[in-house]
Coordinates of C-alpha atoms in Angstrom, one line a residue:
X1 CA 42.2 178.6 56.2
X2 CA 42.7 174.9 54.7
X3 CA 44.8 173.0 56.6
X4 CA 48.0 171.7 55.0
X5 CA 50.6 169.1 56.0
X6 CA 51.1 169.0 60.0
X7 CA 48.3 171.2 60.2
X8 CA 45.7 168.7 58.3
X9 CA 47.0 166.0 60.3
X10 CA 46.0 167.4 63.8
X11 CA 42.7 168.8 62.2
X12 CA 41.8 165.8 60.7
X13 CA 42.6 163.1 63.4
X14 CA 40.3 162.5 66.3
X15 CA 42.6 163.8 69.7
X16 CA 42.8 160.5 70.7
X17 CA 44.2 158.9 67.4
X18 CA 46.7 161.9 67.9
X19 CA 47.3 160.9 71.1
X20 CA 47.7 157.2 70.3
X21 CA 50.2 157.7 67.3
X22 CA 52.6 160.2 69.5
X23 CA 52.4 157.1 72.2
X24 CA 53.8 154.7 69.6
X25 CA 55.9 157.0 68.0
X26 CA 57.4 158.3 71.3
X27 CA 57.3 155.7 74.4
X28 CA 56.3 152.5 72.9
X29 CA 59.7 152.0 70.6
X30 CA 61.7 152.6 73.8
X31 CA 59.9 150.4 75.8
X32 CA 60.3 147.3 72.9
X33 CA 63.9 148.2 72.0
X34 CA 65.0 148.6 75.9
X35 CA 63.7 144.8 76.5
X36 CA 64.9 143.0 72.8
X37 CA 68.6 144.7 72.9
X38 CA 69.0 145.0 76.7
X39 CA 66.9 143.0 78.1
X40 CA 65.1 144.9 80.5
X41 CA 63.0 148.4 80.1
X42 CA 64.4 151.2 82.0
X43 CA 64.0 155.0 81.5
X44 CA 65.9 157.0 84.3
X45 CA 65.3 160.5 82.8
X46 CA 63.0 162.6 84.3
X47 CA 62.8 164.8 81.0
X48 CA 62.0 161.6 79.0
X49 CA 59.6 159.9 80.9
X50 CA 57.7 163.3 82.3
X51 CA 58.7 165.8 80.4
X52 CA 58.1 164.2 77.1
X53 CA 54.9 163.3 78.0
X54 CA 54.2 167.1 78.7
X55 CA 55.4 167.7 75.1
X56 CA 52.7 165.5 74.0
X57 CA 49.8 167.0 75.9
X58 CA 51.0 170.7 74.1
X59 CA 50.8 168.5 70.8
X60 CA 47.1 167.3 72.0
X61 CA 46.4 170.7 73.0
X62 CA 47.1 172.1 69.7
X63 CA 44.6 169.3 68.1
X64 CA 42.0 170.9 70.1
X65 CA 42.7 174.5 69.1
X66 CA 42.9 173.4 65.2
X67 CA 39.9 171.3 65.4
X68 CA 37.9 173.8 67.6
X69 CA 37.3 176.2 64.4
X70 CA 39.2 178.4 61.9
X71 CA 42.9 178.9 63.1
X72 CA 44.8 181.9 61.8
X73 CA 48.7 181.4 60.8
X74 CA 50.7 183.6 58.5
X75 CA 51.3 182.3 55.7
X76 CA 54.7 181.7 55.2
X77 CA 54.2 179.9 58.4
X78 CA 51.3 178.0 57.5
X79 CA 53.4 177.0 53.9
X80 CA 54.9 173.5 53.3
X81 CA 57.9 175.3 52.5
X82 CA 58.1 176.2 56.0
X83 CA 56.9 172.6 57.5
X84 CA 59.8 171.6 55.2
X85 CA 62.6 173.9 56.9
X86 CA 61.5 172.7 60.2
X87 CA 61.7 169.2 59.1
X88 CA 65.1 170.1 57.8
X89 CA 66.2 171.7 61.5
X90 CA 64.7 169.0 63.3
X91 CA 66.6 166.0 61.4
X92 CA 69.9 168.3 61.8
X93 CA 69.2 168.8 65.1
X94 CA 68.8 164.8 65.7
X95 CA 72.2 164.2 63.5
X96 CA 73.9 166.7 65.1
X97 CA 73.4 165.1 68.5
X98 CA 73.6 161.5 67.5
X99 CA 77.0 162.3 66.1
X100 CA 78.0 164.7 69.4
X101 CA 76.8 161.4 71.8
X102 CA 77.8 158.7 69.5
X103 CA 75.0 156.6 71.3
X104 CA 76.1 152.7 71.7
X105 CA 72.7 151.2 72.3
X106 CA 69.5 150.9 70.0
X107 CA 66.8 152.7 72.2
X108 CA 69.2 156.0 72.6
X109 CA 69.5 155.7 68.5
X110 CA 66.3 156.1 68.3
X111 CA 65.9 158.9 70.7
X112 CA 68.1 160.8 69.1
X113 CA 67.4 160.0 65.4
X114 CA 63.4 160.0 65.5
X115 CA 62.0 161.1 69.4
X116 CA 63.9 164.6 69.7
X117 CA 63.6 165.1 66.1
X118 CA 59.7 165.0 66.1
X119 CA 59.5 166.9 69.7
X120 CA 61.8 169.4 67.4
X121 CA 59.6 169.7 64.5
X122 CA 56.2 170.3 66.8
X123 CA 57.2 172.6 68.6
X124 CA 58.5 174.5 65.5
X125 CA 55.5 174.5 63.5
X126 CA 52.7 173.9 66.9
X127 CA 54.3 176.8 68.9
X128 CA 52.7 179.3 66.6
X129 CA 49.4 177.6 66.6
X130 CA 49.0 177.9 70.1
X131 CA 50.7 181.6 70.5
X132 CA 48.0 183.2 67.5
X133 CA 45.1 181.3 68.4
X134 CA 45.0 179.7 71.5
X135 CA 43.5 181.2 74.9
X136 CA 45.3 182.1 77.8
X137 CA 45.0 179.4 80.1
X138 CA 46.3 177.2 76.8
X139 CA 49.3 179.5 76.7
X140 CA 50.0 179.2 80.2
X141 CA 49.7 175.7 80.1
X142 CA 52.3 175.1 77.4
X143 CA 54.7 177.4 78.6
X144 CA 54.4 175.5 82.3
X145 CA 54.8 172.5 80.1
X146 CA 57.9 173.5 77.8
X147 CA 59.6 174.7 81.4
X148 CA 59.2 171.5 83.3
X149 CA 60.4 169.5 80.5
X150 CA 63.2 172.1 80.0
X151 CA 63.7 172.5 84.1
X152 CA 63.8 168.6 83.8
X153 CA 66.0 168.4 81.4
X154 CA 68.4 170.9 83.6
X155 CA 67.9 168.2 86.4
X156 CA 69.1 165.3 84.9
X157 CA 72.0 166.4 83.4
X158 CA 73.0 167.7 87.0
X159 CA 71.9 164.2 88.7
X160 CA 74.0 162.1 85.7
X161 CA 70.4 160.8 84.8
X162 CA 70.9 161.2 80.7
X163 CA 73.7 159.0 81.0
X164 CA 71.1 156.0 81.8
X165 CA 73.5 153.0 81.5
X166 CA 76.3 154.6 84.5
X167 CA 73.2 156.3 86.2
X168 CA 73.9 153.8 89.6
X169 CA 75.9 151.1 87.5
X170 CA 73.0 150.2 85.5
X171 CA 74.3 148.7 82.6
X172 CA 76.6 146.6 85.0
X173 CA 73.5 145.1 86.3
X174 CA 72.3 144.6 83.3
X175 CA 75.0 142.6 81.8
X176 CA 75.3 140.5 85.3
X177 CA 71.5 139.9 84.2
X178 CA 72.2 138.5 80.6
X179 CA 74.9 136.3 82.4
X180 CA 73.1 134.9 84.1
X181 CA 70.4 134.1 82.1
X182 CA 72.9 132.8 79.7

């Protein structure tokens, strides 16, 4: 089967260069826009800093079952029409909850407008990748994967932990900082 869109990507790029560009995509923006706007990095979700990353390793393990040999996928699934409806439901998605959360600072835009989005859009158009072609232990894997980021997610709604700028005063101490530095 030729590879198409997402599909090309994955099989194209060496795992590592996937690897790289989900880092700067994913953790790297954060990192910059927590220490311009706010001055100071933080990340108190569990779901973002771990569970993310466990998205990413089900995105590198799908570059390994694409690039291992010929994958089978239906082929409305495997169709850029279809990559285009999950694009479509992963930018709603991402709207949707920007406009629900109304977030006030830049690295929280960005979460919600380009982060959840992309993790969206994977798992839409990877899921089947892995479920047709890949072997057991790589199902397992994911599904472990997709359930501690989900079980994580769970978690820090309970614990307050989305809510990173009240999670123990946070963004108090963080304006006493720019004060002070003022």
């Amino acid at each position: 089967m030729h590879a198409q869109g997402i599909y090309w990507l994955f099989a194209t790029l060496p795992i590592w260069m996937t690897g790289l560009l989900m880092y700067a995509v994913t953790f790297l923006p954060l990192f910059v826009l927590r220490d311009r706007c706010e001055g100071l990095y933080y990340n108190t979700s569990y779901s973002a800093v771990v569970g993310d990353g466990g998205l990413i390793v089900v995105a590198l393990l799908v570059a390994g079952i694409v690039q291992r040999g010929p994958f089978f996928l239906p082929g409305l699934v495997h169709s850029v029409e279809y990559q285009d409806c999950a694009i479509a439901i992963a930018t709603l998605l991402g709207l949707v909850w920007f406009q629900l959360d109304h977030p006030q600072q830049w690295a929280d835009r960005y979460h919600h407008l380009v982060i959840a989005p992309l993790l969206c859009y994977l798992g839409l158009t990877l899921v089947p990748i892995i479920y047709l072609n890949g072997t057991l232990p790589e199902k397992v894997s994911t599904v472990l994967l997709v359930l501690l980021w989900a079980g994580l997610v769970v978690y820090d709604t309970l614990t307050h932990r989305l809510d990173q700028r009240n999670y123990h005063a946070l963004g108090f101490h963080l304006n006493e900082m720019k004060q002070l530095d003022e």
